Short mmCIF file of C-alpha atoms and ligand atoms in Angstrom, two decimals:
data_model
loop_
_atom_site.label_atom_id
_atom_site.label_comp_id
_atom_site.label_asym_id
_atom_site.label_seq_id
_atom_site.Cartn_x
_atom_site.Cartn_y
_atom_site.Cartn_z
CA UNK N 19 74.05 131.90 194.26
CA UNK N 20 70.25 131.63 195.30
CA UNK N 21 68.83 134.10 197.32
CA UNK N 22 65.35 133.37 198.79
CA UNK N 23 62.67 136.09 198.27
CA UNK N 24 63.60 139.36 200.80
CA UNK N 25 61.84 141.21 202.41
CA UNK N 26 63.18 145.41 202.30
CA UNK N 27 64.62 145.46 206.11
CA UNK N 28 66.21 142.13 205.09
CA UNK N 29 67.69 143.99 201.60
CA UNK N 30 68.70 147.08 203.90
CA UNK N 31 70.45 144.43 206.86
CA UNK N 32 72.74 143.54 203.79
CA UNK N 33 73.63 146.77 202.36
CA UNK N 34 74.32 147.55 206.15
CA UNK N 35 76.39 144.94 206.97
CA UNK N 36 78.33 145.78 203.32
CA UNK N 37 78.99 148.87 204.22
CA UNK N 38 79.44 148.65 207.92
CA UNK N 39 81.30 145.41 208.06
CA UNK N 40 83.51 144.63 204.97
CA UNK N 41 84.21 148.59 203.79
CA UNK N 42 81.64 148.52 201.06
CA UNK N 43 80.75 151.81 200.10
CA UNK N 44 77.75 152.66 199.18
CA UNK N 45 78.56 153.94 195.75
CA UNK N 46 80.23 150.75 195.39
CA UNK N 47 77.13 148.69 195.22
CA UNK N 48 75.22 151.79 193.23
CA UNK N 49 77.66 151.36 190.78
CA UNK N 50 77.68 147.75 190.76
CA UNK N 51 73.31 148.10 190.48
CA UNK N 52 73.52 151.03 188.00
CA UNK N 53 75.98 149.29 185.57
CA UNK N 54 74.32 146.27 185.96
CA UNK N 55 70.92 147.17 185.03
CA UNK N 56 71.83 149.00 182.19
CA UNK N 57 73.54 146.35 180.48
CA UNK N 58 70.18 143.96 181.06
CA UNK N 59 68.43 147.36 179.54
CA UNK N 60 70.37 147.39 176.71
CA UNK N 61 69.83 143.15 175.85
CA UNK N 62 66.34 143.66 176.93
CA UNK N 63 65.68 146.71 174.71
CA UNK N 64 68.88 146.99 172.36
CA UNK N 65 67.47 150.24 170.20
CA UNK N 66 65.54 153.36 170.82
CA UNK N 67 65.49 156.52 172.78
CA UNK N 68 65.78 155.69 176.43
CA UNK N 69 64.07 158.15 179.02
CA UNK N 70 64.95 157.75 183.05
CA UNK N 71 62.57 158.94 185.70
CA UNK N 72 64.75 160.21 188.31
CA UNK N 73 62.68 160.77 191.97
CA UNK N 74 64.65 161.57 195.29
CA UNK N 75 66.12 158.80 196.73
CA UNK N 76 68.95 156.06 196.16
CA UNK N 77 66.53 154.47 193.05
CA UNK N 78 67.07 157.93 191.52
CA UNK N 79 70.85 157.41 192.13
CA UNK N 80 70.97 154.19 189.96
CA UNK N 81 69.30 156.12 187.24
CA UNK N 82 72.10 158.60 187.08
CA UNK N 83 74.38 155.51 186.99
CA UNK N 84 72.33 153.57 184.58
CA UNK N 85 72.08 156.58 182.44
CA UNK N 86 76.43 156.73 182.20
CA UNK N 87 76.70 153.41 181.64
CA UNK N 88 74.23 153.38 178.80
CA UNK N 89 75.47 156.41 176.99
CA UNK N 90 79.09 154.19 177.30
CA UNK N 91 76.99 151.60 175.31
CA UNK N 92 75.97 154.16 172.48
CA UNK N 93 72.73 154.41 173.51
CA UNK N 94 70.55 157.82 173.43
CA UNK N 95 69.22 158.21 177.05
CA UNK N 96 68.18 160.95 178.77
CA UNK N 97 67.15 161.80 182.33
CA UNK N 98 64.21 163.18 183.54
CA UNK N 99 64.62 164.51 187.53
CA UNK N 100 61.01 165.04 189.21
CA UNK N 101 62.32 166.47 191.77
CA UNK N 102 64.56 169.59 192.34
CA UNK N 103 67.88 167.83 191.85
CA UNK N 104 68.93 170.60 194.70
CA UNK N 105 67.12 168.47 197.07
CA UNK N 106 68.71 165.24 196.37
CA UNK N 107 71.70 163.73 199.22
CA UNK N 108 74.08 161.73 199.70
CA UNK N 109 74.93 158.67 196.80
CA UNK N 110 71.71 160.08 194.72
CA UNK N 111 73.46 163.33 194.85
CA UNK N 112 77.23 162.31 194.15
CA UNK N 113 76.00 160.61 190.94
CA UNK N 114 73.60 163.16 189.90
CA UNK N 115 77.23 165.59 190.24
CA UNK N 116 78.84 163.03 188.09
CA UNK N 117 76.55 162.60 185.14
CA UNK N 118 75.71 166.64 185.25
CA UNK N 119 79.50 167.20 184.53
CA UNK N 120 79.54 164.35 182.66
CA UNK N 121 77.17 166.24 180.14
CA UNK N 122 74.65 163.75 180.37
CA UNK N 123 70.85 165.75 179.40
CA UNK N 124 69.18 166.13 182.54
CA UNK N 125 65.85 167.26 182.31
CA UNK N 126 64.03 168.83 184.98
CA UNK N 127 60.00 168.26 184.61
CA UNK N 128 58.39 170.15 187.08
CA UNK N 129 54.60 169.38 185.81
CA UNK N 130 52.43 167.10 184.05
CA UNK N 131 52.97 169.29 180.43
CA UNK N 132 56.51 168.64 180.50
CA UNK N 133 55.96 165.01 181.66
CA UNK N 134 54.16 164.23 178.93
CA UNK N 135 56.08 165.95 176.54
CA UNK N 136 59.27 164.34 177.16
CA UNK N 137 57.86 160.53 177.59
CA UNK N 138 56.04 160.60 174.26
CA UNK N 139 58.87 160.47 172.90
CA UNK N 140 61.06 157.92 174.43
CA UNK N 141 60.76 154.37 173.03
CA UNK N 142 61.86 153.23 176.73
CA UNK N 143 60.97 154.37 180.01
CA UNK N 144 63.23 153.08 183.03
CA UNK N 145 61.37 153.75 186.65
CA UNK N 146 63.93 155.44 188.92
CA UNK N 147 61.31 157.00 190.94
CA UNK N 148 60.69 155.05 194.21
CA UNK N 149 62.33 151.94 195.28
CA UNK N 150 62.43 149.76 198.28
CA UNK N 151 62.09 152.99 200.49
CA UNK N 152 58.82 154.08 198.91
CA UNK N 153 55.64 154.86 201.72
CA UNK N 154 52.06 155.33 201.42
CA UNK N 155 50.27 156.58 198.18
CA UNK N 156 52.21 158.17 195.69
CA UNK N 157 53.01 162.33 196.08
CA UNK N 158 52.78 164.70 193.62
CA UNK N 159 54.37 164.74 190.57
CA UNK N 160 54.87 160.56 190.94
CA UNK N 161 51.67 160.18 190.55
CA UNK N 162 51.61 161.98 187.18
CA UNK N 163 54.96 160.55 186.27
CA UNK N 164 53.63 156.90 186.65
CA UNK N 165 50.26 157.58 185.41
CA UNK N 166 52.08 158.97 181.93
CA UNK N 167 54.23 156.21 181.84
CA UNK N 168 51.07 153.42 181.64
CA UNK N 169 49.83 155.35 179.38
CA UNK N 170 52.61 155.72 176.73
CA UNK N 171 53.43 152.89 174.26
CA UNK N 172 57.27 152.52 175.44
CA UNK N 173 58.70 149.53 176.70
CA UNK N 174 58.58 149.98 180.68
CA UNK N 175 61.73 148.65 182.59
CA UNK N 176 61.58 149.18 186.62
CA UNK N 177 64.78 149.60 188.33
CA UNK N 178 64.63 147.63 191.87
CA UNK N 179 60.90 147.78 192.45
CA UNK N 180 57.91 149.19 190.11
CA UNK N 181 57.08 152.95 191.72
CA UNK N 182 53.84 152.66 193.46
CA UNK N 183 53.86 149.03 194.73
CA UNK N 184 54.70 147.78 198.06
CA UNK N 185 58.05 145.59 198.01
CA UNK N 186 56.60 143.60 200.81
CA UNK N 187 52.92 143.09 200.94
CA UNK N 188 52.20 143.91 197.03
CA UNK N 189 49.92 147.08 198.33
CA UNK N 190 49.43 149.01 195.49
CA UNK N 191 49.30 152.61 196.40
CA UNK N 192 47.27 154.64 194.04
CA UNK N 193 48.57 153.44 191.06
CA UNK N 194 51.88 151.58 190.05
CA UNK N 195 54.40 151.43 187.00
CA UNK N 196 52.68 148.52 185.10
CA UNK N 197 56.32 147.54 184.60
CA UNK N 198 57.30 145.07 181.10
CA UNK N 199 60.42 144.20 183.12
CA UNK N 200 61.52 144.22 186.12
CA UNK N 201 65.33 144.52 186.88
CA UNK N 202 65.64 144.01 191.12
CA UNK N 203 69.17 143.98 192.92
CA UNK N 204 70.26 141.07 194.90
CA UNK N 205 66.92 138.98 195.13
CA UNK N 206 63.43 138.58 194.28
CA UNK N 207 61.46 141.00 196.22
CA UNK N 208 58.86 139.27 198.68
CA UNK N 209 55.77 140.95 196.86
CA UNK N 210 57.02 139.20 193.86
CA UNK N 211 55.85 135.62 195.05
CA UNK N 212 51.93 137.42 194.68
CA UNK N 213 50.31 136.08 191.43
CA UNK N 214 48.15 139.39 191.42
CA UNK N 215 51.18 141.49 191.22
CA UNK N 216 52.85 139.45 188.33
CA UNK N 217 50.97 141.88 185.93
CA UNK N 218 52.83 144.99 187.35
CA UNK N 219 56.26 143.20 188.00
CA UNK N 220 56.11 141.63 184.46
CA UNK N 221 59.29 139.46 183.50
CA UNK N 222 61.71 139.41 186.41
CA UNK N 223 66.09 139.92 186.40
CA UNK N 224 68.48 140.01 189.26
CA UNK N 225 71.36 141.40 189.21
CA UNK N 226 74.09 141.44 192.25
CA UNK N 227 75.05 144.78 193.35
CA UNK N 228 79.08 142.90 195.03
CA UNK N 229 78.01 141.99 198.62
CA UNK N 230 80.24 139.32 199.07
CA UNK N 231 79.09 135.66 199.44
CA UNK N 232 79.44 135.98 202.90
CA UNK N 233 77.16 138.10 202.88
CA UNK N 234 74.51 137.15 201.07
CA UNK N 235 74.86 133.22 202.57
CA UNK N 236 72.83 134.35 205.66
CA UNK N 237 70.01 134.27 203.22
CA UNK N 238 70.41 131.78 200.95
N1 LIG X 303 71.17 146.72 198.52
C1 LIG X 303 70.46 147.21 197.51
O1 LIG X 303 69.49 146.60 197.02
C2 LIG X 303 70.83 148.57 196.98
C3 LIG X 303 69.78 149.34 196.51
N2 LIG X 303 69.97 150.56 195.99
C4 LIG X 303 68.84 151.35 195.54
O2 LIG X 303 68.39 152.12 196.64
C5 LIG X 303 66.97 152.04 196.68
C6 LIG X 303 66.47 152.41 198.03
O3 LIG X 303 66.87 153.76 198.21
P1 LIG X 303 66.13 154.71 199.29
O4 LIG X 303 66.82 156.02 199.22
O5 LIG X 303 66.06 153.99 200.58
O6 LIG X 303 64.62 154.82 198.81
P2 LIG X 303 63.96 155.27 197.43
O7 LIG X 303 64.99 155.54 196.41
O8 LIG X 303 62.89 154.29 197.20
O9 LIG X 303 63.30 156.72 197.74
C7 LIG X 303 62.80 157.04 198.92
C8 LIG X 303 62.57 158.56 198.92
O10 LIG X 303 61.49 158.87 198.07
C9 LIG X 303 60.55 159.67 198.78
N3 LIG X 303 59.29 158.94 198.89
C10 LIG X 303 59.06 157.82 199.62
N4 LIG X 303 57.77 157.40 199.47
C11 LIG X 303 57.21 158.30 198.61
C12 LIG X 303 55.91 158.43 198.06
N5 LIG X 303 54.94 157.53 198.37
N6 LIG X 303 55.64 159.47 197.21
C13 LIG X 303 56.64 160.35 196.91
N7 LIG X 303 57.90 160.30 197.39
C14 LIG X 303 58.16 159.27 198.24
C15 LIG X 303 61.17 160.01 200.10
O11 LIG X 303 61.80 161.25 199.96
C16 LIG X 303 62.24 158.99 200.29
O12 LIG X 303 63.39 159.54 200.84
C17 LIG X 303 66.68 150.65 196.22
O13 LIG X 303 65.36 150.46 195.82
C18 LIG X 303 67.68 150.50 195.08
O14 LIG X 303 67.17 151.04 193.88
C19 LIG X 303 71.30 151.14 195.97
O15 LIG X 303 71.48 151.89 194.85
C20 LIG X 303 72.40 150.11 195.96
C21 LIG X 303 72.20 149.04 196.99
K1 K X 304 61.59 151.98 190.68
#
């Protein structure tokens, strides 16, 4: 089914509506966006060492779903948290629980030494920092996390939306994850109709997260 371009209130309306109106839980459609992206991870980039940049929100929940789901594919991945994982809520922190007792590494990288350390050595880097809830200029340690990430020679995958561009207006704030691929959930992003931005969006995937076609038929 073809989706028109969205804007983020218009991606939030349906993940409200999901959840508030048909009994979708939340989890549901992180589940259904985590396991989804990771299989388009694996076809994109079917060998290497796979590192996830986990920041704070609901992106960083995917990760920890994306990260379960490619371990179930045989794949080495590991997960890289820049924030204190004690601060995360809510579906970021229920899968965050899950893949911590599921034994999956979980590295916390409190500072650019560490950051660099542990991307050097991945073959892929998947953005699970910001997503459609990102505002203003990058903070702290995203900054350095994207920064790193541009500068390695991994394959670059966002999850949703690169970290450090706006979903809307194509704003780039500070700097953004010059992004190889770009795996977004339910629809093209509106920022993704820019020709400017192609270069940090790079080649483009959907993939549905299970809001029903009823849904999803207000936008089509
Ligand atoms: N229907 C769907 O498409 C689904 C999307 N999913 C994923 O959820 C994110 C949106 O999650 P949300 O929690 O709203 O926002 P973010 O994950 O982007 O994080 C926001 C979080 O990050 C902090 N923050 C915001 N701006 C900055 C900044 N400039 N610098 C540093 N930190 C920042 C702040 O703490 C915010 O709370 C969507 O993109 C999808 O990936 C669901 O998984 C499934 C349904
Ligand atoms: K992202």
């Amino acid at each position: 089914m073809e989706i028109r371009p969205l804007s983020r209130d218009e991606v939030r309306q349906i993940d409200n509506v999901a959840i508030e109106q048909y009994g979708i839980t939340g989890l549901m459609l992180m589940e259904n966006a985590g396991s989804g992206a990771a299989r388009l991870v694996n076809e994109i980039a079917p060998a290497g060492k796979v590192a996830i940049l986990c920041g704070k929100g609901n992106n960083a929940g995917d990760g920890y779903v994306i990260a379960r789901h490619m371990e179930l594919l045989d794949r080495e991945v590991k997960l890289i948290s820049i924030v204190d994982t004690e601060s995360l809520t809510g579906d970021a922190k229920a899968n965050f629980q899950i893949a911590d007792r599921s034994k999956l590494p979980i590295i916390a990288a409190a500072d650019r030494v560490r950051l660099a350390q542990e991307l050097t050595s991945a073959d892929i880097i998947v953005d699970c920092l910001l997503g459609t809830g990102a505002t203003g200029s990058l903070r702290g340690l995203f900054a350095d996390a994207v920064a790193i990430a541009n500068q390695t020679d991994a394959i670059r995958i966002a999850i949703d939306v690169p970290t450090g561009i706006d979903c809307d207006t194509g704003q780039i704030m500070g700097e953004a994850f010059c992004a190889h691929e770009t795996i977004t959930f339910v629809a093209h992003k509106l920022a993704m109709q820019i020709p400017e931005c192609h270069q940090t969006f790079g080649r483009i995937h959907v993939v549905g997260i299970g809001a029903s076609k009823t849904i999803l038929q207000r936008f089509a």
